Every structure is written in structure tokens, then in C-alpha cells.
């Protein structure tokens, strides 16, 4: 039976790439997609999510929920990579916004519709999931697992020297999720930085003549330019796609049990993920963290999934 999945996104170029694959993936049933601020404002994220789903027109429409700013506001955005519109300036026709159902309500309804069956894949700041837990305190025990893109174990941050972007944007929400009793797997920069999508991979995407092939090129080419200009890299990271692959193909990743938490107030360390690796740890283990990835297989599965999706047009 297809795995029931909720995607939480801040589209965002790598989020959009996941939507192109996931919404057509026969291995899963995307029962809900929720948007939040991060790479862009919550309003732009909501508009992008709706426009992407309208453009892709998947065989099964998920429920859609829209998030709002974290209580303490959003400290930063990812426009330097994702562009002002969050999609590299791609001029997707903006669809008339549906009634904006709150993301936390959609998450709670979707999990309660299938207790113990749902995998939540978070590819954005954790504002929506933390709010869902506040709305329904029993929710963590009703979720099959949460797979989280975020944090850093033994590598530097990407938005500050200490912190990864999703953790940095809403560290209070991240701490609440880390401390919740649901089954969690963290996919940190240590693993998501290990794959660089190159121009050679661009040539292996579905043909430009397909809707998905055209859309992917239109969002990825500006990201390549941004990475070259800002980081001097000849390629881009696809953090969210790697996290999606970890949820759907866990056999391609190696994880270990850790006790993790998130710094919420440090002037230099806000959003830093901290793990108790003392010889005699005192913190309670609360998640699995990925530390190894079968890179070539993940890239192969990504290209296969995108070609399958393009063939569904
Ligand atoms: O640090 C990478 C994460 O921040 C990804 O989810 C990317 O989309 C941005 O949200
Ligand atoms: Ca994201």
C-alpha cells in the first residue's frame, strides 16, 4: 500500500523540485502539502505552492494548508539563492488562492485521518509542525515518523557559521519538535551537502519539451548562477530532494541514534543543533540522524523519479 505522506515546504527551488517528483510518485500518496515562510515570506510560499500544484496538475490533489510567520517573525530569507519570488524568477501563472486553511489544522486532520500511518517530511522551518503539536497535543504519538531536513552535526551551518537555515528561521519551533515524542529522523547538512547537482545532471533531466523538464530548467538555472556568484560553486545543493529520498528510500542512508536539541537565543549560535556526545551522555536519545548516503543511487533515484513524473503528463 502506498505510504501516506505530508510535505511541509517553503518553495523555494529545492522544495519545488521535490513537489515535481513526489506528486507523481506511485510509491506514495501525498495526502497534504503545507507551506510556511523561510526561503520567502509565508505569503509568497503559499502563492508558489498553489501555483506549482496548479501547473503540475497531479493525478491526486493533496489537501493544501498555508502557514504564517513564526511568533518571533522570520529573521532572514533565502532570496540570495531562490530569488525574490522564490522560484528563480520563473513566471508561473499565479492561481487564484483557495480558501487559506491553516497549515496546522490540515496537518492535524490529515494525521488523524490515518493514525500511525502518516510520514511527515519537513523541508522548511518547523513552525507548522510545532503549531500542529500545540493544537493537538496527542498528535506526536499518532504520527508514524517525521523526516526533517535541517541541522548540522560535524559541518558548519549554511546561514551562519553555527546554524542550518531551517533551524535558524524558527529555533523555538525546532526545539519543540526535537523534544516531542514522535519518531524523528534528521537529515543534516553533513549528508545533504554531499551531493552537488551539476550542469551535467541538468542534461539528464526530463526533456525541455515536457512541462516538468521545462519548469525544472527554469528554476534550476538561476540557482546555478546564484551558487556560482555567491559561493563560487559549479553546482547546487538539493537539500530537500535528498531528505525526500531519505524518507522514501531509507536503505540508501545510514543513521545513528542521538540526543539532540536546538539553541534558541545565542547571539552567534541561534539555530545551532547541539548533540550530547559526551562519553557518558546525560540527555535522552530523541532521534535518528543520517550520517552516510549512497550518493550515486540517490542521484539515480532522483532522475528516475523526475522522468516518471514527466511521463505522467
Ligand atoms: O538549509 C537548506 C534548507 O533551507 C532547504 O530546505 C532549503 O529549501 C532552505 O529552506
Ligand atoms: Ca526548503
PDB file of C-alpha atoms and ligand atoms in Angstrom:
ATOM      1  CA  UNK A   1       0.000   0.000   0.000  1.00  0.00           C
ATOM      2  CA  UNK A   2       1.309   3.483  -0.869  1.00  0.00           C
ATOM      3  CA  UNK A   3       2.988   5.301   2.015  1.00  0.00           C
ATOM      4  CA  UNK A   4       0.846   8.243   3.209  1.00  0.00           C
ATOM      5  CA  UNK A   5       2.925  11.440   3.225  1.00  0.00           C
ATOM      6  CA  UNK A   6       2.566  15.068   4.285  1.00  0.00           C
ATOM      7  CA  UNK A   7       5.065  17.526   2.790  1.00  0.00           C
ATOM      8  CA  UNK A   8       5.876  20.791   4.612  1.00  0.00           C
ATOM      9  CA  UNK A   9       7.624  23.219   2.276  1.00  0.00           C
ATOM     10  CA  UNK A  10       8.864  26.798   1.791  1.00  0.00           C
ATOM     11  CA  UNK A  11       9.082  26.885  -2.022  1.00  0.00           C
ATOM     12  CA  UNK A  12      11.924  27.567  -2.704  1.00  0.00           C
ATOM     13  CA  UNK A  13      13.705  25.913  -5.620  1.00  0.00           C
ATOM     14  CA  UNK A  14      14.679  22.615  -3.985  1.00  0.00           C
ATOM     15  CA  UNK A  15      11.223  22.335  -2.395  1.00  0.00           C
ATOM     16  CA  UNK A  16       9.669  22.821  -5.849  1.00  0.00           C
ATOM     17  CA  UNK A  17      11.898  20.091  -7.265  1.00  0.00           C
ATOM     18  CA  UNK A  18      10.569  17.663  -4.637  1.00  0.00           C
ATOM     19  CA  UNK A  19       6.959  18.580  -5.485  1.00  0.00           C
ATOM     20  CA  UNK A  20       7.617  17.744  -9.160  1.00  0.00           C
ATOM     21  CA  UNK A  21       8.643  14.209  -8.151  1.00  0.00           C
ATOM     22  CA  UNK A  22       6.521  13.472  -5.077  1.00  0.00           C
ATOM     23  CA  UNK A  23       3.134  14.434  -6.508  1.00  0.00           C
ATOM     24  CA  UNK A  24       3.520  11.732  -9.183  1.00  0.00           C
ATOM     25  CA  UNK A  25       5.485   9.125  -7.180  1.00  0.00           C
ATOM     26  CA  UNK A  26       3.488   5.844  -7.293  1.00  0.00           C
ATOM     27  CA  UNK A  27       5.205   4.702  -4.077  1.00  0.00           C
ATOM     28  CA  UNK A  28       3.430   7.322  -2.003  1.00  0.00           C
ATOM     29  CA  UNK A  29       0.127   9.126  -1.503  1.00  0.00           C
ATOM     30  CA  UNK A  30       0.688  12.822  -0.764  1.00  0.00           C
ATOM     31  CA  UNK A  31      -2.347  13.431   1.444  1.00  0.00           C
ATOM     32  CA  UNK A  32      -1.430  17.042   2.287  1.00  0.00           C
ATOM     33  CA  UNK A  33       1.094  19.747   1.441  1.00  0.00           C
ATOM     34  CA  UNK A  34       1.592  22.717   3.750  1.00  0.00           C
ATOM     35  CA  UNK A  35       3.587  25.871   3.118  1.00  0.00           C
ATOM     36  CA  UNK A  36       5.483  28.114   5.500  1.00  0.00           C
ATOM     37  CA  UNK A  37       7.856  31.061   5.364  1.00  0.00           C
ATOM     38  CA  UNK A  38      11.592  30.572   5.116  1.00  0.00           C
ATOM     39  CA  UNK A  39      13.131  30.918   1.672  1.00  0.00           C
ATOM     40  CA  UNK A  40      10.421  33.501   1.039  1.00  0.00           C
ATOM     41  CA  UNK A  41       7.633  35.101   3.084  1.00  0.00           C
ATOM     42  CA  UNK A  42       4.707  32.866   4.075  1.00  0.00           C
ATOM     43  CA  UNK A  43       2.513  34.707   1.575  1.00  0.00           C
ATOM     44  CA  UNK A  44       4.899  34.080  -1.326  1.00  0.00           C
ATOM     45  CA  UNK A  45       5.391  30.465  -0.200  1.00  0.00           C
ATOM     46  CA  UNK A  46       1.605  29.948  -0.198  1.00  0.00           C
ATOM     47  CA  UNK A  47       1.256  31.538  -3.632  1.00  0.00           C
ATOM     48  CA  UNK A  48       4.130  29.438  -5.010  1.00  0.00           C
ATOM     49  CA  UNK A  49       2.771  26.196  -3.564  1.00  0.00           C
ATOM     50  CA  UNK A  50      -0.628  26.781  -5.094  1.00  0.00           C
ATOM     51  CA  UNK A  51       0.802  27.871  -8.450  1.00  0.00           C
ATOM     52  CA  UNK A  52       3.112  24.825  -8.606  1.00  0.00           C
ATOM     53  CA  UNK A  53       0.280  22.386  -7.863  1.00  0.00           C
ATOM     54  CA  UNK A  54      -1.955  24.086 -10.442  1.00  0.00           C
ATOM     55  CA  UNK A  55       0.891  23.928 -13.009  1.00  0.00           C
ATOM     56  CA  UNK A  56       1.772  20.277 -12.306  1.00  0.00           C
ATOM     57  CA  UNK A  57      -1.892  19.156 -12.181  1.00  0.00           C
ATOM     58  CA  UNK A  58      -1.068  15.848 -10.416  1.00  0.00           C
ATOM     59  CA  UNK A  59      -3.371  12.799 -10.683  1.00  0.00           C
ATOM     60  CA  UNK A  60      -4.303  13.089  -6.985  1.00  0.00           C
ATOM     61  CA  UNK A  61      -4.756  16.569  -5.497  1.00  0.00           C
ATOM     62  CA  UNK A  62      -3.471  16.833  -1.899  1.00  0.00           C
ATOM     63  CA  UNK A  63      -5.122  18.963   0.761  1.00  0.00           C
ATOM     64  CA  UNK A  64      -3.291  22.307   0.979  1.00  0.00           C
ATOM     65  CA  UNK A  65      -2.554  24.268   4.140  1.00  0.00           C
ATOM     66  CA  UNK A  66      -0.974  27.672   4.443  1.00  0.00           C
ATOM     67  CA  UNK A  67       1.384  28.780   7.210  1.00  0.00           C
ATOM     68  CA  UNK A  68       2.104  32.164   8.729  1.00  0.00           C
ATOM     69  CA  UNK A  69       5.149  33.849  10.232  1.00  0.00           C
ATOM     70  CA  UNK A  70       6.758  32.359  13.335  1.00  0.00           C
ATOM     71  CA  UNK A  71       5.656  34.155  16.515  1.00  0.00           C
ATOM     72  CA  UNK A  72       9.057  35.898  16.626  1.00  0.00           C
ATOM     73  CA  UNK A  73       8.981  36.706  12.898  1.00  0.00           C
ATOM     74  CA  UNK A  74      11.298  35.467  10.169  1.00  0.00           C
ATOM     75  CA  UNK A  75      14.888  36.645  10.663  1.00  0.00           C
ATOM     76  CA  UNK A  76      16.096  36.063   7.135  1.00  0.00           C
ATOM     77  CA  UNK A  77      15.061  34.731   3.771  1.00  0.00           C
ATOM     78  CA  UNK A  78      16.723  32.653   1.100  1.00  0.00           C
ATOM     79  CA  UNK A  79      16.297  35.172  -1.708  1.00  0.00           C
ATOM     80  CA  UNK A  80      20.021  35.118  -2.391  1.00  0.00           C
ATOM     81  CA  UNK A  81      19.590  31.597  -3.820  1.00  0.00           C
ATOM     82  CA  UNK A  82      15.896  31.279  -4.583  1.00  0.00           C
ATOM     83  CA  UNK A  83      15.235  34.794  -5.942  1.00  0.00           C
ATOM     84  CA  UNK A  84      12.651  37.352  -4.831  1.00  0.00           C
ATOM     85  CA  UNK A  85       9.767  35.137  -5.991  1.00  0.00           C
ATOM     86  CA  UNK A  86      11.357  32.016  -4.501  1.00  0.00           C
ATOM     87  CA  UNK A  87      11.413  30.227  -7.855  1.00  0.00           C
ATOM     88  CA  UNK A  88      14.371  31.882  -9.566  1.00  0.00           C
ATOM     89  CA  UNK A  89      12.176  34.437 -11.310  1.00  0.00           C
ATOM     90  CA  UNK A  90      10.141  31.771 -13.094  1.00  0.00           C
ATOM     91  CA  UNK A  91       6.947  33.420 -14.113  1.00  0.00           C
ATOM     92  CA  UNK A  92       4.472  30.679 -13.147  1.00  0.00           C
ATOM     93  CA  UNK A  93       0.870  31.748 -13.721  1.00  0.00           C
ATOM     94  CA  UNK A  94      -0.371  32.501 -10.202  1.00  0.00           C
ATOM     95  CA  UNK A  95      -3.520  30.559  -9.469  1.00  0.00           C
ATOM     96  CA  UNK A  96      -6.462  32.137  -7.665  1.00  0.00           C
ATOM     97  CA  UNK A  97      -5.715  31.386  -3.997  1.00  0.00           C
ATOM     98  CA  UNK A  98      -8.135  28.887  -2.489  1.00  0.00           C
ATOM     99  CA  UNK A  99      -9.530  29.424   0.990  1.00  0.00           C
ATOM    100  CA  UNK A 100      -6.423  29.559   3.125  1.00  0.00           C
ATOM    101  CA  UNK A 101      -6.822  26.618   5.512  1.00  0.00           C
ATOM    102  CA  UNK A 102      -4.319  26.928   8.375  1.00  0.00           C
ATOM    103  CA  UNK A 103      -1.387  24.552   7.902  1.00  0.00           C
ATOM    104  CA  UNK A 104      -1.528  23.221  11.469  1.00  0.00           C
ATOM    105  CA  UNK A 105      -5.217  22.287  11.079  1.00  0.00           C
ATOM    106  CA  UNK A 106      -4.545  20.483   7.770  1.00  0.00           C
ATOM    107  CA  UNK A 107      -1.666  18.555   9.376  1.00  0.00           C
ATOM    108  CA  UNK A 108      -3.801  17.536  12.378  1.00  0.00           C
ATOM    109  CA  UNK A 109      -6.753  16.482  10.192  1.00  0.00           C
ATOM    110  CA  UNK A 110      -4.507  14.503   7.830  1.00  0.00           C
ATOM    111  CA  UNK A 111      -2.724  12.623  10.630  1.00  0.00           C
ATOM    112  CA  UNK A 112      -5.985  11.867  12.450  1.00  0.00           C
ATOM    113  CA  UNK A 113      -7.474  10.546   9.178  1.00  0.00           C
ATOM    114  CA  UNK A 114      -4.843   7.761   9.229  1.00  0.00           C
ATOM    115  CA  UNK A 115      -3.416   7.244  12.734  1.00  0.00           C
ATOM    116  CA  UNK A 116       0.063   5.662  12.849  1.00  0.00           C
ATOM    117  CA  UNK A 117       0.259   5.613   9.042  1.00  0.00           C
ATOM    118  CA  UNK A 118       1.490   9.087   8.088  1.00  0.00           C
ATOM    119  CA  UNK A 119       5.079  10.140   7.360  1.00  0.00           C
ATOM    120  CA  UNK A 120       5.624  13.891   7.655  1.00  0.00           C
ATOM    121  CA  UNK A 121       8.549  15.179   5.571  1.00  0.00           C
ATOM    122  CA  UNK A 122       9.567  18.685   6.677  1.00  0.00           C
ATOM    123  CA  UNK A 123      11.615  20.629   4.133  1.00  0.00           C
ATOM    124  CA  UNK A 124      11.319  24.035   5.786  1.00  0.00           C
ATOM    125  CA  UNK A 125      11.378  25.775   9.165  1.00  0.00           C
ATOM    126  CA  UNK A 126       9.348  23.727  11.681  1.00  0.00           C
ATOM    127  CA  UNK A 127       6.762  26.394  12.509  1.00  0.00           C
ATOM    128  CA  UNK A 128       3.773  24.453  11.118  1.00  0.00           C
ATOM    129  CA  UNK A 129       4.589  21.146  12.803  1.00  0.00           C
ATOM    130  CA  UNK A 130       5.217  22.794  16.174  1.00  0.00           C
ATOM    131  CA  UNK A 131       1.870  24.573  15.887  1.00  0.00           C
ATOM    132  CA  UNK A 132       0.139  21.301  14.986  1.00  0.00           C
ATOM    133  CA  UNK A 133       1.544  19.783  18.190  1.00  0.00           C
ATOM    134  CA  UNK A 134       0.272  22.773  20.178  1.00  0.00           C
ATOM    135  CA  UNK A 135      -3.177  22.435  18.545  1.00  0.00           C
ATOM    136  CA  UNK A 136      -3.380  18.680  19.181  1.00  0.00           C
ATOM    137  CA  UNK A 137      -1.015  17.512  21.964  1.00  0.00           C
ATOM    138  CA  UNK A 138      -1.766  13.850  21.178  1.00  0.00           C
ATOM    139  CA  UNK A 139      -0.543  14.263  17.591  1.00  0.00           C
ATOM    140  CA  UNK A 140       3.119  13.190  18.073  1.00  0.00           C
ATOM    141  CA  UNK A 141       2.017   9.707  19.172  1.00  0.00           C
ATOM    142  CA  UNK A 142      -0.271   9.384  16.127  1.00  0.00           C
ATOM    143  CA  UNK A 143       2.441  10.061  13.505  1.00  0.00           C
ATOM    144  CA  UNK A 144       4.340   7.143  12.001  1.00  0.00           C
ATOM    145  CA  UNK A 145       7.527   9.198  11.583  1.00  0.00           C
ATOM    146  CA  UNK A 146       8.859  12.676  10.893  1.00  0.00           C
ATOM    147  CA  UNK A 147      11.783  13.098   8.477  1.00  0.00           C
ATOM    148  CA  UNK A 148      13.372  16.521   8.925  1.00  0.00           C
ATOM    149  CA  UNK A 149      15.667  18.459   6.583  1.00  0.00           C
ATOM    150  CA  UNK A 150      17.812  20.503   8.903  1.00  0.00           C
ATOM    151  CA  UNK A 151      20.647  20.919  11.324  1.00  0.00           C
ATOM    152  CA  UNK A 152      24.333  20.111  11.187  1.00  0.00           C
ATOM    153  CA  UNK A 153      26.328  17.574  13.157  1.00  0.00           C
ATOM    154  CA  UNK A 154      30.012  17.987  12.261  1.00  0.00           C
ATOM    155  CA  UNK A 155      29.897  20.624   9.487  1.00  0.00           C
ATOM    156  CA  UNK A 156      29.374  24.389   9.526  1.00  0.00           C
ATOM    157  CA  UNK A 157      25.997  25.955   9.159  1.00  0.00           C
ATOM    158  CA  UNK A 158      24.876  27.486   5.876  1.00  0.00           C
ATOM    159  CA  UNK A 159      23.068  30.632   7.055  1.00  0.00           C
ATOM    160  CA  UNK A 160      25.503  31.334   9.906  1.00  0.00           C
ATOM    161  CA  UNK A 161      28.733  29.557  10.865  1.00  0.00           C
ATOM    162  CA  UNK A 162      26.727  27.699  13.536  1.00  0.00           C
ATOM    163  CA  UNK A 163      23.265  27.113  12.075  1.00  0.00           C
ATOM    164  CA  UNK A 164      21.462  25.491   9.164  1.00  0.00           C
ATOM    165  CA  UNK A 165      18.751  27.646   7.538  1.00  0.00           C
ATOM    166  CA  UNK A 166      15.572  25.754   8.562  1.00  0.00           C
ATOM    167  CA  UNK A 167      16.677  25.565  12.206  1.00  0.00           C
ATOM    168  CA  UNK A 168      17.801  29.202  12.186  1.00  0.00           C
ATOM    169  CA  UNK A 169      14.482  30.560  10.884  1.00  0.00           C
ATOM    170  CA  UNK A 170      12.442  29.214  13.805  1.00  0.00           C
ATOM    171  CA  UNK A 171      14.653  27.635  16.507  1.00  0.00           C
ATOM    172  CA  UNK A 172      11.872  27.629  19.111  1.00  0.00           C
ATOM    173  CA  UNK A 173       9.667  25.519  16.838  1.00  0.00           C
ATOM    174  CA  UNK A 174      12.626  23.279  16.044  1.00  0.00           C
ATOM    175  CA  UNK A 175      13.283  22.697  19.757  1.00  0.00           C
ATOM    176  CA  UNK A 176       9.600  21.866  20.320  1.00  0.00           C
ATOM    177  CA  UNK A 177       9.697  19.274  17.537  1.00  0.00           C
ATOM    178  CA  UNK A 178      13.049  17.833  18.709  1.00  0.00           C
ATOM    179  CA  UNK A 179      11.601  17.428  22.208  1.00  0.00           C
ATOM    180  CA  UNK A 180       8.308  15.891  21.033  1.00  0.00           C
ATOM    181  CA  UNK A 181       7.803  12.123  21.499  1.00  0.00           C
ATOM    182  CA  UNK A 182       7.292  11.319  17.775  1.00  0.00           C
ATOM    183  CA  UNK A 183       9.752   9.153  15.833  1.00  0.00           C
ATOM    184  CA  UNK A 184      12.196  11.531  14.143  1.00  0.00           C
ATOM    185  CA  UNK A 185      14.947  11.183  11.555  1.00  0.00           C
ATOM    186  CA  UNK A 186      17.120  14.257  10.961  1.00  0.00           C
ATOM    187  CA  UNK A 187      18.800  14.722   7.555  1.00  0.00           C
ATOM    188  CA  UNK A 188      21.509  17.325   8.278  1.00  0.00           C
ATOM    189  CA  UNK A 189      23.866  19.333   6.063  1.00  0.00           C
ATOM    190  CA  UNK A 190      26.527  16.695   6.777  1.00  0.00           C
ATOM    191  CA  UNK A 191      24.582  14.497   4.348  1.00  0.00           C
ATOM    192  CA  UNK A 192      22.732  16.976   2.112  1.00  0.00           C
ATOM    193  CA  UNK A 193      25.971  18.812   1.232  1.00  0.00           C
ATOM    194  CA  UNK A 194      27.433  15.557  -0.051  1.00  0.00           C
ATOM    195  CA  UNK A 195      25.545  15.805  -3.362  1.00  0.00           C
ATOM    196  CA  UNK A 196      26.101  18.650  -5.829  1.00  0.00           C
ATOM    197  CA  UNK A 197      23.754  18.838  -8.802  1.00  0.00           C
ATOM    198  CA  UNK A 198      25.906  19.831 -11.785  1.00  0.00           C
ATOM    199  CA  UNK A 199      25.161  21.116 -15.268  1.00  0.00           C
ATOM    200  CA  UNK A 200      25.805  17.560 -16.415  1.00  0.00           C
ATOM    201  CA  UNK A 201      22.843  16.431 -14.345  1.00  0.00           C
ATOM    202  CA  UNK A 202      20.752  19.196 -15.899  1.00  0.00           C
ATOM    203  CA  UNK A 203      21.228  17.458 -19.259  1.00  0.00           C
ATOM    204  CA  UNK A 204      19.837  14.231 -17.720  1.00  0.00           C
ATOM    205  CA  UNK A 205      16.562  15.841 -16.602  1.00  0.00           C
ATOM    206  CA  UNK A 206      13.319  15.168 -18.493  1.00  0.00           C
ATOM    207  CA  UNK A 207      13.309  16.886 -21.878  1.00  0.00           C
ATOM    208  CA  UNK A 208      12.750  20.645 -22.064  1.00  0.00           C
ATOM    209  CA  UNK A 209       9.669  19.850 -24.170  1.00  0.00           C
ATOM    210  CA  UNK A 210       7.955  18.305 -21.100  1.00  0.00           C
ATOM    211  CA  UNK A 211       6.185  20.522 -18.557  1.00  0.00           C
ATOM    212  CA  UNK A 212       8.352  19.243 -15.727  1.00  0.00           C
ATOM    213  CA  UNK A 213      11.580  19.385 -17.758  1.00  0.00           C
ATOM    214  CA  UNK A 214      10.833  22.989 -18.739  1.00  0.00           C
ATOM    215  CA  UNK A 215       9.893  24.011 -15.186  1.00  0.00           C
ATOM    216  CA  UNK A 216      12.954  22.389 -13.617  1.00  0.00           C
ATOM    217  CA  UNK A 217      15.328  24.126 -16.031  1.00  0.00           C
ATOM    218  CA  UNK A 218      13.617  27.462 -15.445  1.00  0.00           C
ATOM    219  CA  UNK A 219      14.052  27.228 -11.668  1.00  0.00           C
ATOM    220  CA  UNK A 220      17.425  25.481 -11.529  1.00  0.00           C
ATOM    221  CA  UNK A 221      19.395  27.657 -13.969  1.00  0.00           C
ATOM    222  CA  UNK A 222      19.044  30.795 -11.765  1.00  0.00           C
ATOM    223  CA  UNK A 223      20.124  28.689  -8.782  1.00  0.00           C
ATOM    224  CA  UNK A 224      23.277  27.648 -10.646  1.00  0.00           C
ATOM    225  CA  UNK A 225      24.027  31.325 -11.313  1.00  0.00           C
ATOM    226  CA  UNK A 226      23.400  32.253  -7.671  1.00  0.00           C
ATOM    227  CA  UNK A 227      25.651  29.453  -6.357  1.00  0.00           C
ATOM    228  CA  UNK A 228      28.426  30.461  -8.784  1.00  0.00           C
ATOM    229  CA  UNK A 229      28.206  34.132  -7.879  1.00  0.00           C
ATOM    230  CA  UNK A 230      27.794  33.706  -4.121  1.00  0.00           C
ATOM    231  CA  UNK A 231      29.741  30.568  -3.353  1.00  0.00           C
ATOM    232  CA  UNK A 232      31.990  30.087  -6.394  1.00  0.00           C
ATOM    233  CA  UNK A 233      30.459  26.624  -6.815  1.00  0.00           C
ATOM    234  CA  UNK A 234      29.821  24.998 -10.216  1.00  0.00           C
ATOM    235  CA  UNK A 235      26.696  23.239  -8.985  1.00  0.00           C
ATOM    236  CA  UNK A 236      23.899  23.451  -6.444  1.00  0.00           C
ATOM    237  CA  UNK A 237      22.804  21.615  -3.348  1.00  0.00           C
ATOM    238  CA  UNK A 238      19.380  19.948  -3.360  1.00  0.00           C
ATOM    239  CA  UNK A 239      18.887  19.564   0.389  1.00  0.00           C
ATOM    240  CA  UNK A 240      15.139  18.907   0.192  1.00  0.00           C
ATOM    241  CA  UNK A 241      15.345  16.266  -2.543  1.00  0.00           C
ATOM    242  CA  UNK A 242      17.914  14.327  -0.510  1.00  0.00           C
ATOM    243  CA  UNK A 243      15.616  14.488   2.521  1.00  0.00           C
ATOM    244  CA  UNK A 244      12.691  13.231   0.429  1.00  0.00           C
ATOM    245  CA  UNK A 245      14.857  10.338  -0.776  1.00  0.00           C
ATOM    246  CA  UNK A 246      15.790   9.523   2.840  1.00  0.00           C
ATOM    247  CA  UNK A 247      12.082   9.210   3.665  1.00  0.00           C
ATOM    248  CA  UNK A 248      11.186   7.094   0.616  1.00  0.00           C
ATOM    249  CA  UNK A 249      14.443   5.114   0.194  1.00  0.00           C
ATOM    250  CA  UNK A 250      15.882   4.863   3.741  1.00  0.00           C
ATOM    251  CA  UNK A 251      18.039   1.919   2.626  1.00  0.00           C
ATOM    252  CA  UNK A 252      20.280   4.447   0.832  1.00  0.00           C
ATOM    253  CA  UNK A 253      21.163   6.185   4.105  1.00  0.00           C
ATOM    254  CA  UNK A 254      22.901   5.211   7.332  1.00  0.00           C
ATOM    255  CA  UNK A 255      21.684   6.708  10.598  1.00  0.00           C
ATOM    256  CA  UNK A 256      22.570   6.610  14.283  1.00  0.00           C
ATOM    257  CA  UNK A 257      20.627   7.367  17.442  1.00  0.00           C
ATOM    258  CA  UNK A 258      21.425  10.727  19.078  1.00  0.00           C
ATOM    259  CA  UNK A 259      20.197  13.134  21.715  1.00  0.00           C
ATOM    260  CA  UNK A 260      19.696  16.484  20.010  1.00  0.00           C
ATOM    261  CA  UNK A 261      18.439  19.956  20.866  1.00  0.00           C
ATOM    262  CA  UNK A 262      18.413  23.437  19.298  1.00  0.00           C
ATOM    263  CA  UNK A 263      19.952  26.671  20.588  1.00  0.00           C
ATOM    264  CA  UNK A 264      17.188  29.310  20.661  1.00  0.00           C
ATOM    265  CA  UNK A 265      18.822  32.509  21.937  1.00  0.00           C
ATOM    266  CA  UNK A 266      22.568  32.532  21.227  1.00  0.00           C
ATOM    267  CA  UNK A 267      23.760  35.747  19.537  1.00  0.00           C
ATOM    268  CA  UNK A 268      26.172  33.709  17.409  1.00  0.00           C
ATOM    269  CA  UNK A 269      24.609  30.270  17.836  1.00  0.00           C
ATOM    270  CA  UNK A 270      20.841  30.777  17.286  1.00  0.00           C
ATOM    271  CA  UNK A 271      19.507  27.698  15.459  1.00  0.00           C
ATOM    272  CA  UNK A 272      22.587  25.592  16.121  1.00  0.00           C
ATOM    273  CA  UNK A 273      21.733  21.912  16.587  1.00  0.00           C
ATOM    274  CA  UNK A 274      23.524  20.546  19.639  1.00  0.00           C
ATOM    275  CA  UNK A 275      24.042  16.820  20.336  1.00  0.00           C
ATOM    276  CA  UNK A 276      25.086  15.162  23.586  1.00  0.00           C
ATOM    277  CA  UNK A 277      28.051  13.016  22.538  1.00  0.00           C
ATOM    278  CA  UNK A 278      29.823  13.043  25.847  1.00  0.00           C
ATOM    279  CA  UNK A 279      31.441   9.773  26.902  1.00  0.00           C
ATOM    280  CA  UNK A 280      28.578   9.389  29.360  1.00  0.00           C
ATOM    281  CA  UNK A 281      25.645  11.284  27.767  1.00  0.00           C
ATOM    282  CA  UNK A 282      23.065  12.755  30.116  1.00  0.00           C
ATOM    283  CA  UNK A 283      20.493  13.795  27.502  1.00  0.00           C
ATOM    284  CA  UNK A 284      17.857  11.258  26.457  1.00  0.00           C
ATOM    285  CA  UNK A 285      18.204   9.987  22.860  1.00  0.00           C
ATOM    286  CA  UNK A 286      15.352  11.518  20.841  1.00  0.00           C
ATOM    287  CA  UNK A 287      16.050  10.937  17.146  1.00  0.00           C
ATOM    288  CA  UNK A 288      17.986   9.180  14.417  1.00  0.00           C
ATOM    289  CA  UNK A 289      20.417  11.328  12.436  1.00  0.00           C
ATOM    290  CA  UNK A 290      21.733  10.404   8.987  1.00  0.00           C
ATOM    291  CA  UNK A 291      25.497  10.450   8.558  1.00  0.00           C
ATOM    292  CA  UNK A 292      26.094   8.439   5.355  1.00  0.00           C
ATOM    293  CA  UNK A 293      24.432   8.500   1.938  1.00  0.00           C
ATOM    294  CA  UNK A 294      24.713   6.298  -1.149  1.00  0.00           C
ATOM    295  CA  UNK A 295      25.250   9.342  -3.379  1.00  0.00           C
ATOM    296  CA  UNK A 296      25.085   7.807  -6.854  1.00  0.00           C
ATOM    297  CA  UNK A 297      21.987   5.771  -6.043  1.00  0.00           C
ATOM    298  CA  UNK A 298      20.207   8.844  -4.637  1.00  0.00           C
ATOM    299  CA  UNK A 299      21.004  10.845  -7.775  1.00  0.00           C
ATOM    300  CA  UNK A 300      19.815   7.923  -9.919  1.00  0.00           C
ATOM    301  CA  UNK A 301      16.532   7.612  -7.982  1.00  0.00           C
ATOM    302  CA  UNK A 302      16.025  11.385  -8.300  1.00  0.00           C
ATOM    303  CA  UNK A 303      16.435  11.385 -12.077  1.00  0.00           C
ATOM    304  CA  UNK A 304      14.278   8.240 -12.432  1.00  0.00           C
ATOM    305  CA  UNK A 305      11.537   9.809 -10.308  1.00  0.00           C
ATOM    306  CA  UNK A 306      11.533  13.034 -12.304  1.00  0.00           C
ATOM    307  CA  UNK A 307      11.387  11.150 -15.608  1.00  0.00           C
ATOM    308  CA  UNK A 308       8.486   9.061 -14.290  1.00  0.00           C
ATOM    309  CA  UNK A 309       6.686  12.249 -13.260  1.00  0.00           C
ATOM    310  CA  UNK A 310       7.289  13.859 -16.655  1.00  0.00           C
ATOM    311  CA  UNK A 311       5.874  10.737 -18.325  1.00  0.00           C
ATOM    312  CA  UNK A 312       2.599  11.220 -16.444  1.00  0.00           C
ATOM    313  CA  UNK A 313       1.765  14.492 -18.239  1.00  0.00           C
TER     314      UNK A 313
HETATM  315  O1  LIG B   1      19.362  24.585   4.572  1.00  0.00           O
HETATM  316  C1  LIG B   1      18.628  24.100   3.475  1.00  0.00           C
HETATM  317  C2  LIG B   1      17.164  24.310   3.644  1.00  0.00           C
HETATM  318  O2  LIG B   1      16.868  25.699   3.692  1.00  0.00           O
HETATM  319  C3  LIG B   1      16.324  23.760   2.473  1.00  0.00           C
HETATM  320  O3  LIG B   1      15.090  23.308   2.955  1.00  0.00           O
HETATM  321  C4  LIG B   1      16.123  24.953   1.585  1.00  0.00           C
HETATM  322  O4  LIG B   1      14.935  24.897   0.798  1.00  0.00           O
HETATM  323  C5  LIG B   1      16.004  26.045   2.601  1.00  0.00           C
HETATM  324  O5  LIG B   1      14.656  26.035   3.057  1.00  0.00           O
HETATM  325 CA1  LIG B   2      13.043  24.132   1.884  1.00  0.00          CA
END
